[in-house]
Amino acid sequence: AQSVSQHNHHVILSEAASLELGCNYSYGGTVNLFWYVQYPGQHLQLLLKYFSGDPLVKGIKGFEAEFIKSKFSFNLRKPSVQWSDTAEYFCAIRTPSNNDMRFGAGTRLTVKP
Amino acid sequence: NAGVTQTPKFQVLKTGQSMTLQCAQDMNHNSMYWYRQDPGMGLRLIYYSASEGTTDKGEVPNGYNVSRLNKREFSLRLESAAPSQTSVYFCASSARPSGTPRGSYNEQFFGPGTRLTVL
């Protein structure tokens, strides 16, 4: 079965710093990739997704992610974080052959004002 | 549209008690899912229903049962709650774009969650 690894458990940044959160997956075939965000006390919301085409995907709130197939990675980036980006971020993978989506353990981002 | 709704928001049970978590979506989605979220483990899929009338086990189905009552509703039942089932439970739904092959599902939309404590 496919799996997802998020190596950063907790990232602390100051406002205006650049962000990169790592996501690696294990699966040899075609994949659909997602980044979700969970703000404190709220449910998960989709930031961006990759199904096919341009490997650089732009999402909401200035986030983007790059799919690098050779590295099995889908890292999330933002050039300049804001205090309001404080949240937990989850990478997820789905294979087109089934309906099962697997999530990473999540990365907690704290942005200091 | 309310999206995905869940009831209750909070619940405290004693070991051995039973309860059903309710989930409903008004987006006419085919597929529905139940996840549990535990610290440091992300979301883990308990059960899912690809379409009305079908259910399948996910990653951690033991101790749970589900019912896809109709296209809108998907309930999760704990027959005999255990402390290990203390968690936050999320329901989600997704659509399959028309004309696409099986598996080309869109993203999942999540409900607000149910925080369950089993003493």
CSV table of C-alpha atoms in Angstrom, one decimal:
chain,number,residue,atom,x,y,z
A,1,ALA,CA,0.0,0.0,0.0
A,2,GLN,CA,1.1,3.6,-0.6
A,3,SER,CA,2.5,5.6,2.3
A,4,VAL,CA,3.4,9.2,3.0
A,5,SER,CA,6.3,10.6,5.1
A,6,GLN,CA,6.4,14.1,6.4
A,7,HIS,CA,9.8,14.5,8.1
A,8,ASN,CA,9.2,17.9,9.8
A,9,HIS,CA,7.0,17.4,12.8
A,10,HIS,CA,7.1,21.0,14.0
A,11,VAL,CA,8.5,24.0,12.2
A,12,ILE,CA,8.8,27.5,13.8
A,13,LEU,CA,9.3,30.5,11.6
A,14,SER,CA,9.2,34.2,11.9
A,15,GLU,CA,6.8,36.2,9.8
A,16,ALA,CA,8.2,36.9,6.3
A,17,ALA,CA,10.4,33.9,6.4
A,18,SER,CA,10.2,31.4,3.5
A,19,LEU,CA,8.6,28.0,4.0
A,20,GLU,CA,9.3,24.6,2.6
A,21,LEU,CA,7.6,21.5,4.1
A,22,GLY,CA,8.8,18.1,2.9
A,23,CYS,CA,6.6,15.3,1.7
A,24,ASN,CA,7.8,12.0,0.3
A,25,TYR,CA,5.7,9.1,-0.8
A,26,SER,CA,6.2,5.4,-1.6
A,27,TYR,CA,4.4,4.1,-4.6
A,28,GLY,CA,5.7,3.1,-8.0
A,29,GLY,CA,2.8,4.1,-10.2
A,30,THR,CA,0.7,7.1,-11.0
A,31,VAL,CA,-0.4,9.1,-8.0
A,32,ASN,CA,-2.7,12.0,-7.1
A,33,LEU,CA,-1.1,14.3,-4.5
A,34,PHE,CA,-2.7,16.7,-2.1
A,35,TRP,CA,-1.8,19.2,0.6
A,36,TYR,CA,-4.4,20.0,3.2
A,37,VAL,CA,-4.3,22.6,6.0
A,38,GLN,CA,-6.0,22.4,9.4
A,39,TYR,CA,-6.2,25.7,11.3
A,40,PRO,CA,-6.5,25.5,15.0
A,41,GLY,CA,-9.9,24.1,16.0
A,42,GLN,CA,-11.0,23.7,12.4
A,43,HIS,CA,-11.4,20.9,9.9
A,44,LEU,CA,-9.1,20.1,7.0
A,45,GLN,CA,-9.2,22.3,3.9
A,46,LEU,CA,-7.6,21.7,0.6
A,47,LEU,CA,-4.6,23.9,-0.2
A,48,LEU,CA,-3.7,22.4,-3.6
A,49,LYS,CA,-3.7,19.2,-5.5
A,50,TYR,CA,-1.7,17.5,-8.3
A,51,PHE,CA,-3.3,15.1,-10.7
A,52,SER,CA,-1.2,15.5,-13.9
A,53,GLY,CA,0.4,18.1,-16.1
A,54,ASP,CA,2.6,20.9,-14.9
A,55,PRO,CA,4.5,19.6,-11.8
A,56,LEU,CA,4.5,23.0,-10.2
A,57,VAL,CA,1.0,23.5,-8.7
A,58,LYS,CA,-0.3,26.7,-7.3
A,59,GLY,CA,-2.8,26.7,-4.5
A,60,ILE,CA,-4.7,29.1,-2.3
A,61,LYS,CA,-3.2,31.7,0.0
A,62,GLY,CA,0.1,31.9,-1.9
A,63,PHE,CA,1.1,28.3,-1.4
A,64,GLU,CA,2.6,26.2,-4.2
A,65,ALA,CA,4.0,22.7,-4.4
A,66,GLU,CA,6.3,20.9,-6.8
A,67,PHE,CA,5.9,17.3,-7.8
A,68,ILE,CA,9.3,15.7,-8.5
A,69,LYS,CA,8.6,12.2,-9.7
A,70,SER,CA,12.2,11.0,-9.6
A,71,LYS,CA,12.4,11.9,-5.9
A,72,PHE,CA,8.9,10.8,-5.0
A,73,SER,CA,8.4,14.2,-3.5
A,74,PHE,CA,5.7,16.8,-3.3
A,75,ASN,CA,7.1,19.6,-1.2
A,76,LEU,CA,5.0,22.6,-0.1
A,77,ARG,CA,6.4,26.1,-0.4
A,78,LYS,CA,5.5,29.7,0.4
A,79,PRO,CA,7.9,32.6,-0.2
A,80,SER,CA,6.8,34.6,2.8
A,81,VAL,CA,4.7,33.2,5.7
A,82,GLN,CA,2.2,35.2,7.8
A,83,TRP,CA,1.1,34.7,11.4
A,84,SER,CA,-2.2,33.5,10.0
A,85,ASP,CA,-0.4,30.5,8.4
A,86,THR,CA,0.0,28.9,11.8
A,87,ALA,CA,-1.7,25.6,11.3
A,88,GLU,CA,-1.1,21.9,10.8
A,89,TYR,CA,-0.3,20.8,7.2
A,90,PHE,CA,-1.0,17.3,5.9
A,91,CYS,CA,0.3,15.8,2.7
A,92,ALA,CA,-1.8,13.0,1.2
A,93,ILE,CA,-1.6,10.6,-1.7
A,94,ARG,CA,-4.1,8.6,-3.6
A,95,THR,CA,-3.5,6.1,-6.3
A,96,PRO,CA,-6.0,6.1,-9.2
A,97,SER,CA,-6.5,2.3,-8.9
A,98,ASN,CA,-8.3,2.6,-5.6
A,99,ASN,CA,-10.3,4.8,-3.4
A,100,ASP,CA,-8.0,4.8,-0.5
A,101,MET,CA,-6.2,8.0,0.5
A,102,ARG,CA,-3.3,8.0,2.8
A,103,PHE,CA,-2.2,11.0,4.9
A,104,GLY,CA,1.1,11.9,6.3
A,105,ALA,CA,1.5,12.4,10.1
A,106,GLY,CA,1.3,16.2,9.6
A,107,THR,CA,3.7,19.1,10.2
A,108,ARG,CA,2.8,21.7,12.7
A,109,LEU,CA,3.8,25.2,11.6
A,110,THR,CA,4.1,28.0,14.1
A,111,VAL,CA,4.7,31.5,12.8
A,112,LYS,CA,5.9,34.1,15.3
A,113,PRO,CA,4.6,37.6,14.7
B,1,ASN,CA,-24.9,24.3,1.0
B,2,ALA,CA,-23.8,23.1,4.4
B,3,GLY,CA,-21.1,20.8,2.9
B,4,VAL,CA,-20.3,17.9,5.2
B,5,THR,CA,-21.9,17.9,8.7
B,6,GLN,CA,-21.2,15.7,11.6
B,7,THR,CA,-23.0,15.0,14.9
B,8,PRO,CA,-22.2,15.1,17.7
B,9,LYS,CA,-19.3,17.6,18.1
B,10,PHE,CA,-18.2,16.1,21.4
B,11,GLN,CA,-18.9,12.9,23.2
B,12,VAL,CA,-17.7,11.2,26.3
B,13,LEU,CA,-18.3,7.4,26.7
B,14,LYS,CA,-17.5,4.8,29.3
B,15,THR,CA,-15.6,1.7,28.2
B,16,GLY,CA,-18.1,-0.8,26.7
B,17,GLN,CA,-20.7,1.7,25.8
B,18,SER,CA,-21.9,2.0,22.2
B,19,MET,CA,-22.6,5.0,20.0
B,20,THR,CA,-23.1,6.1,16.4
B,21,LEU,CA,-21.4,9.0,14.8
B,22,GLN,CA,-23.5,10.6,12.1
B,23,CYS,CA,-22.3,12.2,8.9
B,24,ALA,CA,-24.2,13.8,6.0
B,25,GLN,CA,-23.3,15.7,2.9
B,26,ASP,CA,-25.4,17.8,0.6
B,27,MET,CA,-23.0,18.0,-2.4
B,28,ASN,CA,-24.3,14.9,-4.2
B,29,HIS,CA,-21.0,13.2,-3.8
B,30,ASN,CA,-20.6,9.5,-4.5
B,31,SER,CA,-18.0,8.6,-2.0
B,32,MET,CA,-17.8,9.1,1.7
B,33,TYR,CA,-15.1,8.3,4.3
B,34,TRP,CA,-14.5,8.0,8.0
B,35,TYR,CA,-11.1,8.9,9.4
B,36,ARG,CA,-9.6,9.2,12.9
B,37,GLN,CA,-7.0,11.7,13.8
B,38,ASP,CA,-4.5,11.0,16.5
B,39,PRO,CA,-1.5,13.2,17.6
B,40,GLY,CA,1.6,12.4,15.5
B,41,MET,CA,-0.2,9.9,13.3
B,42,GLY,CA,-2.1,12.2,10.9
B,43,LEU,CA,-5.4,10.9,9.6
B,44,ARG,CA,-6.1,7.2,9.2
B,45,LEU,CA,-8.9,5.8,7.1
B,46,ILE,CA,-11.3,3.6,9.1
B,47,TYR,CA,-13.9,2.8,6.4
B,48,TYR,CA,-15.1,4.2,3.2
B,49,SER,CA,-18.0,3.9,0.8
B,50,ALA,CA,-17.2,4.4,-2.8
B,51,SER,CA,-20.9,4.6,-3.7
B,52,GLU,CA,-24.3,4.1,-2.2
B,53,GLY,CA,-24.7,0.5,-1.2
B,54,THR,CA,-21.0,-0.3,-0.9
B,55,THR,CA,-18.6,-0.1,2.0
B,56,ASP,CA,-14.9,-1.1,2.4
B,57,LYS,CA,-12.4,-1.4,5.1
B,58,GLY,CA,-9.6,1.2,5.4
B,59,GLU,CA,-6.4,1.2,7.3
B,60,VAL,CA,-7.8,0.8,10.8
B,61,PRO,CA,-11.3,-0.8,10.7
B,62,ASN,CA,-11.2,-3.0,13.9
B,63,GLY,CA,-13.8,-2.0,16.5
B,64,TYR,CA,-15.9,-0.1,14.0
B,65,ASN,CA,-18.9,-0.7,11.7
B,66,VAL,CA,-20.4,1.6,9.1
B,67,SER,CA,-23.7,2.0,7.3
B,68,ARG,CA,-24.2,3.9,4.1
B,69,LEU,CA,-27.8,4.8,4.7
B,70,ASN,CA,-28.3,6.6,1.4
B,71,LYS,CA,-26.3,8.8,-0.9
B,72,ARG,CA,-26.2,11.6,1.7
B,73,GLU,CA,-25.5,9.8,4.9
B,74,PHE,CA,-22.7,7.6,6.2
B,75,SER,CA,-22.6,6.6,9.9
B,76,LEU,CA,-19.9,5.1,12.0
B,77,ARG,CA,-20.7,2.8,14.9
B,78,LEU,CA,-18.7,1.8,17.9
B,79,GLU,CA,-20.3,-1.3,19.4
B,80,SER,CA,-18.2,-1.5,22.5
B,81,ALA,CA,-16.0,1.6,23.0
B,82,ALA,CA,-12.4,1.2,24.2
B,83,PRO,CA,-10.0,3.9,25.5
B,84,SER,CA,-7.9,3.3,22.4
B,85,GLN,CA,-10.8,4.8,20.4
B,86,THR,CA,-10.4,8.1,22.0
B,87,SER,CA,-9.7,10.3,19.0
B,88,VAL,CA,-11.1,13.0,16.8
B,89,TYR,CA,-13.2,11.5,14.0
B,90,PHE,CA,-13.6,13.2,10.6
B,91,CYS,CA,-16.1,12.4,7.9
B,92,ALA,CA,-15.3,13.3,4.3
B,93,SER,CA,-16.9,13.1,0.9
B,94,SER,CA,-15.7,13.3,-2.7
B,95,ALA,CA,-17.1,13.3,-6.2
B,96,ARG,CA,-16.0,11.4,-9.2
B,97,PRO,CA,-16.1,13.8,-12.2
B,98,SER,CA,-18.5,12.5,-14.8
B,99,GLY,CA,-17.0,10.7,-17.7
B,100,THR,CA,-13.7,9.9,-16.0
B,101,PRO,CA,-12.5,6.4,-15.3
B,102,ARG,CA,-12.8,4.8,-11.9
B,103,GLY,CA,-10.3,6.2,-9.5
B,104,SER,CA,-10.2,9.7,-10.9
B,105,TYR,CA,-11.7,11.1,-7.8
B,106,ASN,CA,-11.6,14.7,-6.9
B,107,GLU,CA,-10.4,16.0,-3.6
B,108,GLN,CA,-12.1,15.2,-0.3
B,109,PHE,CA,-14.2,17.7,1.6
B,110,PHE,CA,-14.1,17.3,5.4
B,111,GLY,CA,-16.6,17.8,8.1
B,112,PRO,CA,-15.9,19.7,11.4
B,113,GLY,CA,-15.0,16.5,13.4
B,114,THR,CA,-16.3,14.7,16.5
B,115,ARG,CA,-14.1,14.7,19.5
B,116,LEU,CA,-14.6,11.4,21.3
B,117,THR,CA,-13.3,10.5,24.7
B,118,VAL,CA,-13.6,7.0,26.1
B,119,LEU,CA,-13.0,6.7,29.8
